[in-house]
Short mmCIF file of C-alpha atoms in Angstrom, two decimals:
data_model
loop_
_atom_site.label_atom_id
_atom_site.label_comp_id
_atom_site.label_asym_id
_atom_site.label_seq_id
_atom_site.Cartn_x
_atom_site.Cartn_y
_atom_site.Cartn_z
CA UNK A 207 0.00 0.00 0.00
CA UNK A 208 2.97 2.36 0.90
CA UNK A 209 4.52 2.10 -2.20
CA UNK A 210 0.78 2.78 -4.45
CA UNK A 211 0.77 5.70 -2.07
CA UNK A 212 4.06 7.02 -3.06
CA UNK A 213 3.46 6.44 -6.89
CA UNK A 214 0.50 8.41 -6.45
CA UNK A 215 2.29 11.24 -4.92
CA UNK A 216 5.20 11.26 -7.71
CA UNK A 217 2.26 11.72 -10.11
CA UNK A 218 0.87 14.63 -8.18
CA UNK A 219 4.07 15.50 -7.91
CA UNK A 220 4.87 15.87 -11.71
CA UNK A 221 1.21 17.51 -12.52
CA UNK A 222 1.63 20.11 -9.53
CA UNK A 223 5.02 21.06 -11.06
CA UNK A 224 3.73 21.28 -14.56
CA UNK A 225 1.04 23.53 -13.58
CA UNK A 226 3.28 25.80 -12.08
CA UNK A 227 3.57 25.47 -8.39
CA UNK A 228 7.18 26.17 -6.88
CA UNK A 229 9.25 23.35 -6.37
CA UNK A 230 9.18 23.66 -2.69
CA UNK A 231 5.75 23.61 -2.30
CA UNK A 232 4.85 20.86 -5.08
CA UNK A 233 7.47 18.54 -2.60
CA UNK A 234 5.98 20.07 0.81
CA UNK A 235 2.55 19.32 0.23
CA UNK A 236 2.97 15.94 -1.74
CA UNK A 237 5.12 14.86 1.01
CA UNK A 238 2.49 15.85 3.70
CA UNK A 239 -0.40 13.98 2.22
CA UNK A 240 1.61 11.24 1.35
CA UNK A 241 2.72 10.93 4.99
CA UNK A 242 -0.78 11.35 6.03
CA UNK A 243 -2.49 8.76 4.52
CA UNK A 244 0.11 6.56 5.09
CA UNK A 245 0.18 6.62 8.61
CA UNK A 246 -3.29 7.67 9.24
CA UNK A 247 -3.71 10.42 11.17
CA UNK A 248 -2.92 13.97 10.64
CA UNK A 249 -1.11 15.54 14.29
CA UNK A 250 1.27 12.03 13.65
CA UNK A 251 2.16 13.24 10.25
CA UNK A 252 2.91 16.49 10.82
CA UNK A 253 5.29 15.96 13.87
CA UNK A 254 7.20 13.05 11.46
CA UNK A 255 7.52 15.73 8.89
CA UNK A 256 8.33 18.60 11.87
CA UNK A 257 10.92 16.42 13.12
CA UNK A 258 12.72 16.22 9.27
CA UNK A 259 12.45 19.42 8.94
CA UNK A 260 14.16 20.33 12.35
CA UNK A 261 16.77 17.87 11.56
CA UNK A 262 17.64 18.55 8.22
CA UNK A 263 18.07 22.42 9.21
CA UNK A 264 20.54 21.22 12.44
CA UNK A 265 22.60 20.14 9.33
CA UNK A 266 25.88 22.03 10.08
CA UNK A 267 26.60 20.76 6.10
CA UNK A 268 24.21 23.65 5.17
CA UNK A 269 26.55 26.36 6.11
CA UNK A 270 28.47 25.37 3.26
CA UNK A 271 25.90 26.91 0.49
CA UNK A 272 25.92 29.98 1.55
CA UNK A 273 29.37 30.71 2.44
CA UNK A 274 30.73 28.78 -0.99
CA UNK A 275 27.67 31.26 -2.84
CA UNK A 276 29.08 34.46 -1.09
CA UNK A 277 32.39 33.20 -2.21
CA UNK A 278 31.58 32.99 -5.79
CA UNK A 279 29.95 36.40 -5.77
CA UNK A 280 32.22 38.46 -4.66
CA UNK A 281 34.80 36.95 -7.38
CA UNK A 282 32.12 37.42 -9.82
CA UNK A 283 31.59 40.80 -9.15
CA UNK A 284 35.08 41.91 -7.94
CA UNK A 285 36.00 41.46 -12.02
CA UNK A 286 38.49 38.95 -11.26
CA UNK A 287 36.58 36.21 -14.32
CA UNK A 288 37.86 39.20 -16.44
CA UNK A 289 41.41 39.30 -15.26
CA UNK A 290 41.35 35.18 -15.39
CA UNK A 291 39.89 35.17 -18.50
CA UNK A 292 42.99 36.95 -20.29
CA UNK A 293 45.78 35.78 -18.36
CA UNK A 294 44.53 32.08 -19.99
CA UNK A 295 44.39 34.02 -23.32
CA UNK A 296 47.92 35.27 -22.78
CA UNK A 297 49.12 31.86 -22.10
CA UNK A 298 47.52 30.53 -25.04
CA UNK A 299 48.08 32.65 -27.91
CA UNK A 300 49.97 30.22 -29.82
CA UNK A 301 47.36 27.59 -30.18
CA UNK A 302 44.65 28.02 -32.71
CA UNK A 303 41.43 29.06 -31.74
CA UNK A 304 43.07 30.67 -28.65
CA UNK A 305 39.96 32.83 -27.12
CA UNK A 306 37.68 29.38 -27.15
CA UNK A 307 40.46 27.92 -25.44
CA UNK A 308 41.12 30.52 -23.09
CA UNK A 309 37.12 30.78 -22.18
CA UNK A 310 37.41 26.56 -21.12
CA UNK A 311 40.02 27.32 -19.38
CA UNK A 312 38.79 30.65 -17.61
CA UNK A 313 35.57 28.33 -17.07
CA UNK A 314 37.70 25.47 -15.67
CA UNK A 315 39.18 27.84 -13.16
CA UNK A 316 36.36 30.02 -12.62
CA UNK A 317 34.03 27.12 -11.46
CA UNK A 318 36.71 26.12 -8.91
CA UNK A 319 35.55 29.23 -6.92
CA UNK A 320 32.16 29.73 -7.66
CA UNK A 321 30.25 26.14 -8.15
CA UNK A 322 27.02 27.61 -10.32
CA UNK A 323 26.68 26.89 -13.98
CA UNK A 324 24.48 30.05 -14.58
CA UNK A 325 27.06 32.50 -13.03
CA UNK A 326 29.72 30.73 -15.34
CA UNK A 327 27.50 31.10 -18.49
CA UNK A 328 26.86 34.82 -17.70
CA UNK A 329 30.18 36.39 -17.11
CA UNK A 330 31.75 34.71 -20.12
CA UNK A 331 28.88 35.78 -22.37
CA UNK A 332 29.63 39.61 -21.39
CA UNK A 333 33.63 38.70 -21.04
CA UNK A 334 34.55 36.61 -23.80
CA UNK A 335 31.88 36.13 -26.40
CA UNK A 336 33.15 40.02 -27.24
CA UNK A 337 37.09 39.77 -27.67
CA UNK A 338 35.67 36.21 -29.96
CA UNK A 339 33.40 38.08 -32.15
CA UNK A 340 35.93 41.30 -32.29
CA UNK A 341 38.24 38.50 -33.82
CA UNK A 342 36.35 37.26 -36.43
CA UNK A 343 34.97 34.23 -34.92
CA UNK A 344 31.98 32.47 -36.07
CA UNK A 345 28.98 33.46 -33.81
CA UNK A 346 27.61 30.21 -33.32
CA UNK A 347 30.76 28.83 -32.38
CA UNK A 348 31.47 31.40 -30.06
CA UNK A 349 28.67 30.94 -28.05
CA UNK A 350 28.38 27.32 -28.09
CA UNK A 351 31.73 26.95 -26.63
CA UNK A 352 30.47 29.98 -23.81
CA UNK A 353 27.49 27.81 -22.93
CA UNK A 354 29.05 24.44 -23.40
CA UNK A 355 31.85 25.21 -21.20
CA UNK A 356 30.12 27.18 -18.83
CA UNK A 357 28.96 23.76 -17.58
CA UNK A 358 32.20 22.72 -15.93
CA UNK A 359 30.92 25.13 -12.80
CA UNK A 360 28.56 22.18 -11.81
CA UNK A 361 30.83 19.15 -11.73
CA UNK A 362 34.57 20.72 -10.68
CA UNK A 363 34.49 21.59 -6.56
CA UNK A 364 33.33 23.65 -4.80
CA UNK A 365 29.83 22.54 -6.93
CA UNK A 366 26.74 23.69 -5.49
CA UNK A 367 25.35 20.50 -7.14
CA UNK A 368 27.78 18.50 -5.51
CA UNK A 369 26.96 19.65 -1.84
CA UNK A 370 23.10 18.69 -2.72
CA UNK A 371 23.80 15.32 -4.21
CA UNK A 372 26.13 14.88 -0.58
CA UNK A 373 23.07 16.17 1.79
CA UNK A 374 19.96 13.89 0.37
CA UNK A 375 22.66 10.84 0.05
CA UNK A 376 24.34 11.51 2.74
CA UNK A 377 28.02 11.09 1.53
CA UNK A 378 30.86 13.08 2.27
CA UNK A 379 30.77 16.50 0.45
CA UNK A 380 34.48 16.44 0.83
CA UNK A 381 34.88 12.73 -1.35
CA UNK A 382 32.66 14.23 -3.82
CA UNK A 383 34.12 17.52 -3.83
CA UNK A 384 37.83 15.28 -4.52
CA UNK A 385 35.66 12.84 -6.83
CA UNK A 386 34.86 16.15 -9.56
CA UNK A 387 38.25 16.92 -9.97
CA UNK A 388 39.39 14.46 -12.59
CA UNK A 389 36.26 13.69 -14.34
CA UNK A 390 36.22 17.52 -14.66
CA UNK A 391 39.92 18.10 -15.72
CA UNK A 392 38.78 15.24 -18.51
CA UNK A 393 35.88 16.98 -19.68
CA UNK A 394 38.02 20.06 -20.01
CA UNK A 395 40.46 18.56 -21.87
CA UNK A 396 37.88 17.05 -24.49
CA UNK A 397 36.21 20.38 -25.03
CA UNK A 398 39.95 21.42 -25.77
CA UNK A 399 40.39 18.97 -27.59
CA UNK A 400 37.36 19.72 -29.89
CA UNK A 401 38.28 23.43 -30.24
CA UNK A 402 41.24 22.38 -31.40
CA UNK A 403 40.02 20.16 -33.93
CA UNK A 404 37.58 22.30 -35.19
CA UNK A 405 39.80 25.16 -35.57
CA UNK A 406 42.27 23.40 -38.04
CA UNK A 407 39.63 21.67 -40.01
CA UNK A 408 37.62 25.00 -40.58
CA UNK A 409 39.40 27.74 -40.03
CA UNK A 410 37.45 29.76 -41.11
CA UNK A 411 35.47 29.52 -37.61
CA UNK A 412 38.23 30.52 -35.10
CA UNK A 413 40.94 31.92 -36.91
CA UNK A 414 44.41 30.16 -35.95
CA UNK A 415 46.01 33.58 -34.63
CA UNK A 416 43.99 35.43 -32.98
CA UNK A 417 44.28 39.73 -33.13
CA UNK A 418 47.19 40.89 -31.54
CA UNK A 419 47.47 41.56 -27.65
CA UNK A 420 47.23 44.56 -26.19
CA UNK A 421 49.90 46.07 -24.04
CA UNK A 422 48.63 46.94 -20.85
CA UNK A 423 50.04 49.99 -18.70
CA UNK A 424 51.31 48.95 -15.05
CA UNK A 425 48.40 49.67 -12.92
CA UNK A 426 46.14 46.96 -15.22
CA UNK A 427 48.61 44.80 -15.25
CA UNK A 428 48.94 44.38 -11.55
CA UNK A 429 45.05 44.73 -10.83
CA UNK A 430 44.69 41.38 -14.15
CA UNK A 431 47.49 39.72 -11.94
CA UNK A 432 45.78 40.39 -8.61
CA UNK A 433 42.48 39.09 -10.21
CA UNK A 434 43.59 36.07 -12.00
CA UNK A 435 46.23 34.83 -9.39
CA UNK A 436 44.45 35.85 -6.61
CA UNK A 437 41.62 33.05 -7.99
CA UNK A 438 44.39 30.68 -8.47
CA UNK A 439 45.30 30.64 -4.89
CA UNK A 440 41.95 30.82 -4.06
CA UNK A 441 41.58 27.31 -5.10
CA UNK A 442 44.70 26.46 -3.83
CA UNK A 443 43.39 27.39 0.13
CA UNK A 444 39.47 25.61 -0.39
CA UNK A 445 40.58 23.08 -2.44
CA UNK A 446 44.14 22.24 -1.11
CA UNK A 447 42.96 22.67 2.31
CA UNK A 448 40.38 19.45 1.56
CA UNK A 449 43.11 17.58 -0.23
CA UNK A 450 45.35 17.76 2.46
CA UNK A 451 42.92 17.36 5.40
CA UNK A 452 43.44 20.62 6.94
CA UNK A 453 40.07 21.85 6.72
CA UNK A 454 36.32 20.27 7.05
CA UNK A 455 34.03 21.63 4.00
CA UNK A 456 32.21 23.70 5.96
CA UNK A 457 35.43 25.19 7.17
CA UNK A 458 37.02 25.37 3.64
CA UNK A 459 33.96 27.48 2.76
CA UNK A 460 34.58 29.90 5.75
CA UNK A 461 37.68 30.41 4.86
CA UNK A 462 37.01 30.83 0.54
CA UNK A 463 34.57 33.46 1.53
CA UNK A 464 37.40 35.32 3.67
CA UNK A 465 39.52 35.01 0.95
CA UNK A 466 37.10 36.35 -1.57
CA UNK A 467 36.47 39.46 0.38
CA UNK A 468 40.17 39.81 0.35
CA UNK A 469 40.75 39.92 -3.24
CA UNK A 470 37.23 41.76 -3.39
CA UNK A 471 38.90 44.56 -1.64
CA UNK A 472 42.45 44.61 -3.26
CA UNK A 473 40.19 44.66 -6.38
CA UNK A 474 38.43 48.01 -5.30
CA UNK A 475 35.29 46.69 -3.93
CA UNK A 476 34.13 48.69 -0.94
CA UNK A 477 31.09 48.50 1.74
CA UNK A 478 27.94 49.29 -0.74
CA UNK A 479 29.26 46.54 -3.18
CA UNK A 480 30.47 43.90 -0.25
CA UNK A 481 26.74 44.51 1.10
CA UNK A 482 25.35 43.83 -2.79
CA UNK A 483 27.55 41.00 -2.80
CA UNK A 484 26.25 39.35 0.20
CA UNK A 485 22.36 40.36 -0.09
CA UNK A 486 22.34 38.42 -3.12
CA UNK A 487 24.25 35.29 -1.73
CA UNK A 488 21.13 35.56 0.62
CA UNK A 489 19.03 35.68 -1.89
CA UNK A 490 20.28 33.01 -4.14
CA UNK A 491 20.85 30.45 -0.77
CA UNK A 492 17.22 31.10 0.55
CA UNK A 493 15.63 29.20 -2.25
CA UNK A 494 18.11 26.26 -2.12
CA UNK A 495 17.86 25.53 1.60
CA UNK A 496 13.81 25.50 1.51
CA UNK A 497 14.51 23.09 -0.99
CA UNK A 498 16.63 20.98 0.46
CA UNK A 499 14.03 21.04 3.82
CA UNK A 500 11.24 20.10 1.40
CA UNK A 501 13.61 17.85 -0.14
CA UNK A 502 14.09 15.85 3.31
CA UNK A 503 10.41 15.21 3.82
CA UNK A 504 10.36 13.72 0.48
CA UNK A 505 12.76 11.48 1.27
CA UNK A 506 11.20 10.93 4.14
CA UNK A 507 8.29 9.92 2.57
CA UNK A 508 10.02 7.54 0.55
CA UNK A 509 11.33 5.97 3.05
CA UNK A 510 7.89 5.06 4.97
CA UNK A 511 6.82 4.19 1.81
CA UNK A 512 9.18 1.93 0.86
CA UNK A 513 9.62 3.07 -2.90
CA UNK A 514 12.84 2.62 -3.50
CA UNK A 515 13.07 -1.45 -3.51
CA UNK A 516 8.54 -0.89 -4.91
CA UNK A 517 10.13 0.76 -7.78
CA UNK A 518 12.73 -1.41 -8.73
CA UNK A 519 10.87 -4.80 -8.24
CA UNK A 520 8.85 -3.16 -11.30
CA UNK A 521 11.31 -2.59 -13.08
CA UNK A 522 12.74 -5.90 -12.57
CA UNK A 523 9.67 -7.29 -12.84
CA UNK A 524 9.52 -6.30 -15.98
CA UNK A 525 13.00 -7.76 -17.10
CA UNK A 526 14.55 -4.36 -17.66
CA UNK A 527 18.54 -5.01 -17.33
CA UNK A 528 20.99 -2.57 -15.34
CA UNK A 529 22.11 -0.73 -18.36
CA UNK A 530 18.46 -0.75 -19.71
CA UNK A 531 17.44 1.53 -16.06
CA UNK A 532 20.74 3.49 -16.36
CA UNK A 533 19.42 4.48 -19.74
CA UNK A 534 16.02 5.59 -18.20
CA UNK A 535 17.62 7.23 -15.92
CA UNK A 536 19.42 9.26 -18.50
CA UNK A 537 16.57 10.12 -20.60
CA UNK A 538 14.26 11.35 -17.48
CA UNK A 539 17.43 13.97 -16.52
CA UNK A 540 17.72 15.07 -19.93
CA UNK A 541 13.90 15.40 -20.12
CA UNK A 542 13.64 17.36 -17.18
CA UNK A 543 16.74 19.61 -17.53
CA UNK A 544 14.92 21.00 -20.50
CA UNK A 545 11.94 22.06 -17.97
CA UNK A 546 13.42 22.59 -14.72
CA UNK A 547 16.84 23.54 -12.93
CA UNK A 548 19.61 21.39 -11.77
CA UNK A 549 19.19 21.49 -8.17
CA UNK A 550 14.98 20.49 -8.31
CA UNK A 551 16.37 17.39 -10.63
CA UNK A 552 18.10 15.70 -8.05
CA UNK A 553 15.87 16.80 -5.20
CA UNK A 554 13.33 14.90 -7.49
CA UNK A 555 15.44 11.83 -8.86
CA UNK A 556 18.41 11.34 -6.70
CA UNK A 557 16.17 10.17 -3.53
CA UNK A 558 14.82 7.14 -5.39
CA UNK A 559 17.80 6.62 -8.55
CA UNK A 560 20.42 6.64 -6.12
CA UNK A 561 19.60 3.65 -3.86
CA UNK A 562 18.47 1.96 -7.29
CA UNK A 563 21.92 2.29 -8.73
CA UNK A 564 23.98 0.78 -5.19
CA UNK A 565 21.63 -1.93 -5.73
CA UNK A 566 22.45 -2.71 -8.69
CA UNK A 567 26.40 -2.82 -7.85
CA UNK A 568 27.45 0.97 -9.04
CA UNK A 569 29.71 3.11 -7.28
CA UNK A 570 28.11 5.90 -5.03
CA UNK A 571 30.26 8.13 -5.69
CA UNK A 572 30.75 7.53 -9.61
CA UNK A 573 27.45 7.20 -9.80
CA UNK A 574 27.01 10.97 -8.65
CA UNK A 575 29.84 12.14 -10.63
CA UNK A 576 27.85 10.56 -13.57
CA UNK A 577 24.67 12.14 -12.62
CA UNK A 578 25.28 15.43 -12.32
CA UNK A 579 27.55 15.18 -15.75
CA UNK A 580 23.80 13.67 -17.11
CA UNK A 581 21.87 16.90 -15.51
CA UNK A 582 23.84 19.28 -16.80
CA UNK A 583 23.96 18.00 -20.24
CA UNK A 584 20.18 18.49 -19.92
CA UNK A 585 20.61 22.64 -19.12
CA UNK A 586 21.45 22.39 -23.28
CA UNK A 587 19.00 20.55 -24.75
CA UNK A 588 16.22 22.38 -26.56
CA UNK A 589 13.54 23.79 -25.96
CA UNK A 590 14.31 24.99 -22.35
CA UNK A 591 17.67 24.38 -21.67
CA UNK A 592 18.37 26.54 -18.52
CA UNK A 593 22.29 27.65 -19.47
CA UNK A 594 21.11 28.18 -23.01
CA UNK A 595 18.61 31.35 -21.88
CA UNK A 596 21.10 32.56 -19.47
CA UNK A 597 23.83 32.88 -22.22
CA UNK A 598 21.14 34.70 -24.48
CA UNK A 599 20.10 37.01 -21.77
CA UNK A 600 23.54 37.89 -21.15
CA UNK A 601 25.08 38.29 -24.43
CA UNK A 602 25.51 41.87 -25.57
CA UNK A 603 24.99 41.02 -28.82
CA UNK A 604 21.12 40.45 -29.50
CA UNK A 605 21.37 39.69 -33.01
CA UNK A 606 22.51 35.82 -31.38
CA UNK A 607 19.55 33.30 -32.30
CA UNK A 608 18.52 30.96 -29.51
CA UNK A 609 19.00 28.62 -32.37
CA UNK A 610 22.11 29.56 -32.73
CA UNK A 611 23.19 28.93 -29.09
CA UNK A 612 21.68 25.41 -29.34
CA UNK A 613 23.75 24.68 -32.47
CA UNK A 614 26.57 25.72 -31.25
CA UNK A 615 26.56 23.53 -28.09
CA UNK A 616 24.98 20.66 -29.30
CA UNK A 617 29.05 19.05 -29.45
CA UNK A 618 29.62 20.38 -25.90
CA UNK A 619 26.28 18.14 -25.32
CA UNK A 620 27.59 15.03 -26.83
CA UNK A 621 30.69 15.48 -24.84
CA UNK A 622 29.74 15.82 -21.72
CA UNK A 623 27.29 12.54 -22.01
CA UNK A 624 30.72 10.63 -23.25
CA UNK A 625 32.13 11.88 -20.11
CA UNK A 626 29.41 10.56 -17.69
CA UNK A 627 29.37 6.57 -19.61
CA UNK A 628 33.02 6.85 -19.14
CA UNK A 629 33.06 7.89 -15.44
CA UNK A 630 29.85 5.19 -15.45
CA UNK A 631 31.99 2.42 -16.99
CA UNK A 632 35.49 3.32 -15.77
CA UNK A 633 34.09 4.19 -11.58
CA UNK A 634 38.15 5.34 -11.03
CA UNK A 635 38.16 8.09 -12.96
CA UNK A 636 35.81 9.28 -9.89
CA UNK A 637 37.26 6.92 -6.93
CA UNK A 638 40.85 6.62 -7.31
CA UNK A 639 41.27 10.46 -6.07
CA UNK A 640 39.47 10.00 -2.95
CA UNK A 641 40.57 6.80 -2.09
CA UNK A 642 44.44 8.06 -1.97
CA UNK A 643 43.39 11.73 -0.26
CA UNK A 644 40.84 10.87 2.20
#
């Protein structure tokens, strides 16, 4: 009966979410009538679902959001992307197709200090999609490789993504954080890699030497130096610091938002903007950690239910194989990252595909590492991909097609699903870090 109950509450689930109703809400009052009728009696329900509230907020692990989001804001609005972004293109300006290059690798490092997709995609559509098009690059290419790239912010650490996967499973934000690093580094190099390729077999795309650089007068060279290494040694004290067991997550966070505000100020950011900077960590954290409480009472609901083994005795029942669920798996996240964000995908999936894919003998933590590779591949896909409106909303160019955006980062796509089978098939591409640092 507990498991009928829970179907029926998924179904709500999807039709309350279609019509409309926030996230939170769609997964607060699903979970509440589920838990009702389950156990019968309404007072009982509500102090079960109370108590996982109350619990899940105790969560010191939630003090990492907000202090990892303040982190990333202040580098975002300090200007430091900008200073990253051509100190890469500096380093790179003998390979061809240098400013796609330089924008995965400003993404690459960027998304070691800020852990959102969305911030990624807009900063390099105002910093780099400009210096490509001012060098006669070919505008869907340019912003393909600006939204394809952009999603490296959700898999390398500190990932916001990451942190939620960690809470509803509860594994260790620190293995996971480890976990991202290589699979990320990988899916770095293949959008390289691509560039690459695609620069010498059309050149007329990205042409092989870029337009000369500009010589920079000593005051913006120190303040590009200040920015760009001050990131790299920023990632260096969060990341380092979990490598080398010196700091919890939640302390690593602490002390990335400290350093933030430091480079902040060298970078002339005063009180007003500091303030700005941390109103709208606020305001982006809210929403998260009402999910994740909502999340928590869905699980919790799951749990009483039973659902996870009701679920997959019917899809053994009906003879579907490992790889054949992996592959439903991977259809649903693509399906829904064309609706919905990252973070309400796996508060909706993760409670119930997780426990389904231990079962079945995968890796925990490759497993993760190969779900959130399948989510964001989803943020591309038409006709709502998430990162694909942010990078049109941001572009200062609005003679770029939405079409165009999809086209261009329908290889970035492909990709990033090759990445996830191969962290899938090959689990040590995600475990063999952790293993040797934790």
């Amino acid at each position: 009966m507990g498991g009928e109950i829970v179907l029926w509450m998924l179904g709500l689930l999807v039709v309350l979410i279609m019509l409309g109703t926030h996230i939170g809400l769609a997964l607060a009052l699903c979970s509440g009538l589920g838990v009702w009728l389950m156990l019968g009696q309404l007072d009982i329900a509500l102090s079960v679902l109370g108590n996982t509230a109350y619990e899940a907020v105790r969560k010191d692990i939630f003090a990492v959001i907000p202090l990892f989001v303040l982190m990333g804001d202040i580098i975002s609005r300090s200007g430091a992307a900008g200073d990253l972004y051509r100190l890469c293109d500096r380093g790179l300006r003998r390979l061809p197709g240098r400013l796609a290059i330089a924008t995965i690798a400003g993404n690459t490092i960027f998304a070691a200090v800020t852990g959102v997709s969305i911030a990624a995609a807009a900063a390099f559509s105002r910093i780099a999609y400009p210096e490509m098009k001012r060098a006669g690059y070919k505008q869907t290419f340019s912003v393909g490789v600006v939204a394809g790239s952009a999603c490296l912010g959700m898999l390398i650490p500190p990932s916001i993504l990451l942190i939620v996967w960690a809470v509803l499973t509860e594994l260790s934000v620190g293995a996971l954080f480890i976990a991202g690093i290589v699979p990320g580094i990988m899916l770095a190099l293949m959008f390289t890699a691509y560039v690459i390729i695609a620069a010498w077999w059309r050149p007329e795309i990205a042409p092989a030497f870029s337009a000369p650089l500009v010589e920079l007068t000593r005051s913006e060279s120190r303040s590009e130096l200040i920015g760009g290494l001050g990131i790299l040694g920023l990632i260096f004290l969060v990341i380092g610091g979990l490598w080398f067991g010196l700091f919890t997550p939640t302390e690593a966070a602490g002390f990335g938002a400290l350093g933030a505000l430091l480079i902040g100020f060298l970078k002339g950011m005063r009180g007003h903007e500091i303030l700005n900077a941390i109103f709208q960590a606020g305001r982006t954290t809210a929403p998260i950690l009402f999910l994740l409480i909502t999340a928590q009472m869905y699980s919790r609901l799951l749990a009483l239910g039973g659902a996870v083994n009701y679920i997959q005795g019917l899809f053994m029942g009906i003879g579907l194989e490992p790889w054949m669920v992996i592959a439903l798996m991977m259809v649903i996240w693509i399906i829904l990252g064309m609706l919905i964000d990252s973070v309400s995908i796996i508060l909706l999936t993760v409670p119930i595909f997780a426990p389904m894919a231990m079962a079945m003998g995968y890796d925990p933590i490759a497993f993760a590492i190969f779900g959130i590779l399948v989510i964001e591949a989803g943020l591309l896909t038409p006709p709502f991909g998430i990162l694909v409106y942010t990078v049109k909303g941001a572009l200062p160019d609005k003679t770029v097609t939405l079409g165009a955006i999809f086209k261009g980062s329908t290889p970035y796509f492909m990709l990033i699903l090759v990445a996830g089978l191969l962290v899938l098939l090959m689990p040590e591409l995600a475990t063999w870090l952790p293993k040797v640092m934790l």
